[in-house]
């Protein structure tokens, strides 16, 4: 049984996995509480379906942890989520969602909580895939989103399948795992997208995508230009998929739009209804983006176009 105080946090955390992913793993969740090495505790939940599993870790009060404790907490949580997927029988993470408390809070010299998160996530991936550094990590990186929310808890969730996806990078952007130290001492470990075999067929799972060219944020202060840049990034990424299937913007089935300024919602909704297919289900999700200047981040799932 879960502590009564933890239950509301866990129910909030469940909404972080988009409905398309939750529907792939509809079983009643199994939960347990595990202690972390620095005294924090984590609620682990897993659910499964015939083709996929979802694992979720929630760390209540994670915003109270010191930088070194938060770093080791993230690394341990990643290991536990991976173990959760293995136990479900779906060991390959293809898509992850990370929700951080106080994402922009300063935790030390040039280190905000997102950068400390990246240190812990890097430790975890280096541990999962050997000590070979980025070369060993890259072929198996899942697609991801990492945003900031209002709560004080950390949530890390993963969608797992039997087989790994095929990672895709965007020629307009530096791969995130190859960012320079201008964006933190360790880079964010995720693929720009991955092609995963879902029960409905192959799907391009596009990571959170923002107005970044190379590794630099562009169009600071202009939502319309950031939105145009973001869509262009998704379009070029879709066109970069090698292999049997072809992907284009018109194949978007679902999208989630993260935005930090609530007053932008109307403009986002009207601009996107003109750019995205009418059949796409689009969810607007208030959240902070990992860099303060970014005003929008969009993730999406795409079906291949008929060829
Ligand atoms: C970026 O570098 C900034 O850290 O997992 C998008 C998707 C972003 C995932 C992550 C960060 C992450 O593209 C936004």
Coordinates of C-alpha atoms and ligand atoms in Angstrom, one line a residue:
X1 CA 0.0 0.0 0.0
X2 CA 1.1 3.5 -0.7
X3 CA 1.4 6.2 1.9
X4 CA -1.7 8.3 1.8
X5 CA 0.4 11.5 1.3
X6 CA 2.0 10.1 -1.8
X7 CA -1.2 9.0 -3.6
X8 CA -2.1 12.6 -4.9
X9 CA 1.4 13.1 -6.3
X10 CA 1.3 9.7 -8.0
X11 CA -2.1 10.4 -9.6
X12 CA -0.7 13.8 -10.9
X13 CA 2.4 12.0 -12.2
X14 CA 0.3 9.4 -14.2
X15 CA -1.1 12.3 -16.5
X16 CA 2.5 12.9 -17.6
X17 CA 2.4 9.8 -19.9
X18 CA 0.3 10.8 -22.9
X19 CA -2.9 8.8 -23.4
X20 CA -1.6 7.1 -26.6
X21 CA 1.2 5.5 -24.5
X22 CA -1.0 4.7 -21.5
X23 CA -3.4 2.9 -23.8
X24 CA -0.6 0.5 -24.9
X25 CA -0.2 -0.6 -21.2
X26 CA -3.7 -0.7 -19.7
X27 CA -3.2 -3.1 -16.8
X28 CA -3.8 -2.0 -13.3
X29 CA -0.5 -0.5 -12.1
X30 CA 1.7 -2.4 -9.7
X31 CA 3.4 -0.1 -7.2
X32 CA 6.2 -0.3 -4.6
X33 CA 8.2 2.2 -2.6
X34 CA 12.0 2.0 -2.7
X35 CA 14.6 3.9 -0.6
X36 CA 17.4 5.7 -2.5
X37 CA 20.9 5.9 -1.2
X38 CA 20.6 9.5 0.1
X39 CA 17.5 8.9 2.1
X40 CA 14.9 10.0 -0.5
X41 CA 12.2 7.5 -1.4
X42 CA 10.8 6.7 -4.8
X43 CA 7.4 5.3 -5.8
X44 CA 7.8 2.9 -8.7
X45 CA 4.8 1.9 -10.8
X46 CA 4.6 -0.3 -13.8
X47 CA 1.7 -1.4 -16.1
X48 CA 1.7 -3.5 -19.2
X49 CA -0.3 -4.5 -22.2
X50 CA 0.3 -7.3 -24.8
X51 CA 2.8 -5.2 -26.7
X52 CA 4.3 -2.6 -24.4
X53 CA 5.0 -1.7 -20.8
X54 CA 5.1 1.7 -19.0
X55 CA 7.3 2.3 -16.0
X56 CA 7.1 5.4 -13.8
X57 CA 9.2 6.6 -10.9
X58 CA 8.1 9.5 -8.7
X59 CA 10.4 11.1 -6.1
X60 CA 8.3 13.3 -3.7
X61 CA 10.1 16.4 -2.4
X62 CA 12.9 16.0 -4.9
X63 CA 13.4 19.8 -5.0
X64 CA 14.8 19.6 -1.4
X65 CA 17.8 17.5 -2.5
X66 CA 21.3 18.9 -2.6
X67 CA 23.0 19.0 -6.1
X68 CA 25.0 15.8 -5.4
X69 CA 21.9 14.0 -3.9
X70 CA 19.7 15.1 -6.9
X71 CA 22.3 13.8 -9.3
X72 CA 22.6 10.4 -7.7
X73 CA 18.8 10.3 -7.3
X74 CA 18.3 10.8 -11.0
X75 CA 20.9 8.1 -11.8
X76 CA 19.2 5.6 -9.4
X77 CA 15.8 6.5 -10.6
X78 CA 16.8 5.8 -14.2
X79 CA 18.2 2.4 -13.2
X80 CA 14.9 1.6 -11.3
X81 CA 12.8 2.6 -14.3
X82 CA 14.9 0.4 -16.6
X83 CA 14.5 -2.5 -14.1
X84 CA 10.7 -1.9 -14.0
X85 CA 10.6 -2.2 -17.8
X86 CA 12.6 -5.4 -17.7
X87 CA 10.3 -6.9 -15.1
X88 CA 7.3 -6.1 -17.4
X89 CA 9.0 -8.0 -20.2
X90 CA 9.5 -4.9 -22.3
X91 CA 13.1 -4.1 -21.7
X92 CA 13.8 -1.6 -24.4
X93 CA 12.9 2.1 -23.6
X94 CA 11.8 3.9 -26.7
X95 CA 10.3 7.0 -25.3
X96 CA 10.8 8.8 -22.0
X97 CA 9.1 11.8 -20.2
X98 CA 10.9 13.6 -17.5
X99 CA 9.2 16.2 -15.3
X100 CA 11.5 18.2 -13.0
X101 CA 10.6 20.4 -10.1
X102 CA 12.1 24.0 -10.2
X103 CA 13.8 23.3 -13.5
X104 CA 15.5 26.7 -13.6
X105 CA 16.5 26.9 -9.9
X106 CA 20.2 27.7 -9.4
X107 CA 22.0 24.8 -7.7
X108 CA 25.5 26.2 -7.9
X109 CA 27.9 27.9 -10.3
X110 CA 26.2 27.9 -13.8
X111 CA 24.3 24.8 -12.8
X112 CA 20.5 24.9 -12.8
X113 CA 18.4 21.8 -11.8
X114 CA 18.1 20.8 -15.4
X115 CA 21.9 20.6 -15.8
X116 CA 22.2 18.6 -12.6
X117 CA 19.5 16.3 -13.9
X118 CA 21.6 15.9 -17.1
X119 CA 24.6 14.9 -14.9
X120 CA 22.6 12.1 -13.3
X121 CA 21.0 11.0 -16.5
X122 CA 24.4 10.8 -18.2
X123 CA 25.7 8.7 -15.3
X124 CA 22.8 6.4 -15.8
X125 CA 23.2 5.9 -19.5
X126 CA 26.9 5.5 -19.2
X127 CA 26.2 2.7 -16.7
X128 CA 23.5 1.1 -18.8
X129 CA 25.5 0.9 -22.0
X130 CA 29.0 0.5 -20.8
X131 CA 31.9 2.9 -20.1
X132 CA 32.5 3.5 -23.8
X133 CA 31.1 7.1 -23.7
X134 CA 28.7 8.6 -26.1
X135 CA 29.6 6.2 -29.0
X136 CA 28.3 3.3 -27.0
X137 CA 25.2 5.2 -25.7
X138 CA 24.0 6.7 -29.0
X139 CA 22.5 3.7 -30.9
X140 CA 20.1 2.9 -28.1
X141 CA 19.0 6.3 -26.8
X142 CA 15.3 6.7 -26.5
X143 CA 13.4 9.8 -27.6
X144 CA 12.5 12.1 -24.7
X145 CA 11.0 15.2 -23.3
X146 CA 12.2 17.0 -20.2
X147 CA 10.3 19.9 -18.9
X148 CA 9.6 21.7 -15.6
X149 CA 6.4 21.5 -13.6
X150 CA 5.0 23.3 -10.6
X151 CA 5.2 20.4 -8.1
X152 CA 8.2 19.7 -5.9
X153 CA 8.4 16.1 -7.1
X154 CA 10.5 14.5 -9.9
X155 CA 8.8 12.1 -12.4
X156 CA 10.7 9.8 -14.8
X157 CA 8.6 7.6 -17.1
X158 CA 9.4 5.3 -19.9
X159 CA 7.5 3.4 -22.6
X160 CA 9.2 0.1 -23.2
X161 CA 8.9 -2.4 -26.1
X162 CA 10.4 -5.8 -26.8
X163 CA 12.8 -4.4 -29.4
X164 CA 14.7 -1.1 -29.4
X165 CA 13.7 1.7 -31.7
X166 CA 15.9 3.1 -34.5
X167 CA 17.1 6.6 -33.4
X168 CA 16.9 9.5 -35.8
X169 CA 18.9 12.8 -35.7
X170 CA 18.1 16.1 -37.2
X171 CA 20.5 17.6 -39.7
X172 CA 19.6 21.2 -38.6
X173 CA 20.5 20.4 -35.0
X174 CA 23.5 19.2 -33.1
X175 CA 22.7 15.8 -31.6
X176 CA 21.8 16.6 -28.0
X177 CA 24.3 14.1 -26.7
X178 CA 27.0 16.0 -28.5
X179 CA 26.2 19.5 -27.2
X180 CA 29.2 21.5 -26.0
X181 CA 29.7 22.3 -22.3
X182 CA 28.1 25.7 -23.0
X183 CA 24.9 23.8 -22.1
X184 CA 26.2 22.1 -19.0
X185 CA 29.0 19.8 -18.0
X186 CA 27.3 16.7 -19.4
X187 CA 25.0 16.7 -22.4
X188 CA 21.3 15.7 -22.4
X189 CA 21.1 12.0 -23.4
X190 CA 18.2 11.5 -25.9
X191 CA 17.6 10.9 -29.6
X192 CA 15.7 13.6 -31.6
X193 CA 13.3 10.8 -32.5
X194 CA 13.0 7.1 -32.8
X195 CA 11.2 4.8 -35.2
X196 CA 9.4 2.3 -33.0
X197 CA 7.3 -0.7 -34.0
X198 CA 3.9 -0.1 -32.3
X199 CA 0.9 -2.5 -32.6
X200 CA -0.6 -0.1 -35.2
X201 CA 2.6 -0.2 -37.2
X202 CA 5.8 1.8 -37.3
X203 CA 5.6 5.2 -35.8
X204 CA 8.1 8.1 -35.6
X205 CA 8.2 9.2 -31.9
X206 CA 9.5 12.8 -32.0
X207 CA 11.2 14.1 -28.9
X208 CA 10.4 17.5 -27.4
X209 CA 11.4 19.9 -30.2
X210 CA 12.2 23.6 -29.7
X211 CA 13.6 26.6 -31.5
X212 CA 17.2 25.3 -31.5
X213 CA 19.4 25.4 -34.5
X214 CA 22.8 23.7 -34.1
X215 CA 22.9 23.8 -30.3
X216 CA 21.8 27.4 -29.9
X217 CA 18.4 28.8 -29.1
X218 CA 17.1 31.1 -31.9
X219 CA 14.4 33.8 -32.0
X220 CA 14.5 34.6 -28.3
X221 CA 11.5 36.8 -27.5
X222 CA 9.4 35.9 -30.6
X223 CA 6.8 33.1 -30.1
X224 CA 5.7 33.1 -33.8
X225 CA 9.3 32.7 -35.0
X226 CA 10.1 30.1 -32.4
X227 CA 7.0 28.1 -33.4
X228 CA 7.9 28.3 -37.1
X229 CA 11.5 27.1 -36.3
X230 CA 10.1 24.3 -34.2
X231 CA 7.8 23.0 -36.9
X232 CA 10.6 23.3 -39.4
X233 CA 12.8 21.2 -37.1
X234 CA 10.1 18.5 -36.9
X235 CA 9.6 18.5 -40.7
X236 CA 13.3 18.1 -41.4
X237 CA 13.6 15.4 -38.8
X238 CA 10.7 13.5 -40.3
X239 CA 12.3 13.8 -43.8
X240 CA 15.6 12.5 -42.4
X241 CA 14.3 9.0 -41.5
X242 CA 16.1 6.4 -43.5
X243 CA 14.5 3.0 -44.3
X244 CA 11.3 1.7 -45.7
X245 CA 8.9 4.2 -44.3
X246 CA 8.6 7.9 -45.3
X247 CA 7.4 10.4 -42.7
X248 CA 6.0 13.9 -43.2
X249 CA 4.2 16.5 -41.1
X250 CA 0.8 15.5 -42.5
X251 CA 1.3 12.1 -40.7
X252 CA 1.1 13.7 -37.2
X253 CA -1.4 11.6 -35.2
X254 CA -0.8 13.2 -31.9
X255 CA 1.2 16.1 -30.5
X256 CA 1.8 17.7 -27.2
X257 CA 2.7 21.4 -26.9
X258 CA 4.6 22.5 -23.8
X259 CA 4.5 26.3 -23.1
X260 CA 5.6 28.4 -20.1
X261 CA 3.4 31.5 -20.6
X262 CA -0.3 30.7 -20.1
X263 CA -1.2 33.8 -22.2
X264 CA 0.4 32.2 -25.3
X265 CA -2.1 29.4 -25.4
X266 CA -4.6 31.1 -27.8
X267 CA -1.9 32.1 -30.3
X268 CA -0.4 28.6 -30.1
X269 CA -3.7 26.9 -30.7
X270 CA -4.7 29.1 -33.7
X271 CA -1.2 28.9 -35.3
X272 CA -1.0 25.1 -34.9
X273 CA -4.5 24.4 -36.2
X274 CA -3.3 26.0 -39.4
X275 CA -0.1 24.0 -39.6
X276 CA -0.9 20.5 -38.2
X277 CA -3.3 18.0 -39.7
X278 CA -6.9 18.5 -38.7
X279 CA -7.1 14.8 -37.6
X280 CA -4.1 15.2 -35.1
X281 CA -5.0 15.2 -31.5
X282 CA -3.2 18.1 -30.0
X283 CA -2.7 18.5 -26.2
X284 CA -1.7 21.8 -24.6
X285 CA 0.4 21.3 -21.5
X286 CA 1.6 24.2 -19.4
X287 CA 5.3 23.6 -18.5
X288 CA 8.6 25.3 -18.3
X289 CA 11.1 24.5 -21.0
X290 CA 14.7 23.6 -20.1
X291 CA 16.1 27.0 -21.3
X292 CA 14.4 30.1 -20.1
X293 CA 14.3 31.8 -23.5
X294 CA 12.4 29.0 -25.1
X295 CA 8.6 29.7 -25.3
X296 CA 7.4 26.4 -26.9
X297 CA 8.4 22.8 -27.2
X298 CA 6.4 20.2 -29.2
X299 CA 6.5 16.4 -29.2
X300 CA 4.6 14.3 -31.6
X301 CA 3.9 10.8 -33.0
X302 CA 3.8 10.4 -36.8
X303 CA 2.4 7.6 -38.9
X304 CA 4.2 6.8 -42.2
X305 CA 2.8 8.2 -45.4
X306 CA 1.5 5.7 -47.9
X307 CA 4.0 5.2 -50.6
Ligands
LIG1 C1 16.9 20.6 -26.5 O1 18.1 20.5 -26.2 C2 16.0 21.2 -25.5 O2 16.6 16.9 -22.0 O3 15.4 15.1 -22.5 C3 13.9 18.5 -25.8 C4 13.7 17.1 -25.6 C5 14.7 19.2 -24.9 C6 14.3 16.4 -24.6 C7 15.8 16.3 -22.6 C8 15.3 18.5 -23.9 C9 15.1 17.1 -23.7 O4 16.4 20.3 -27.6 C10 14.8 20.6 -25.1

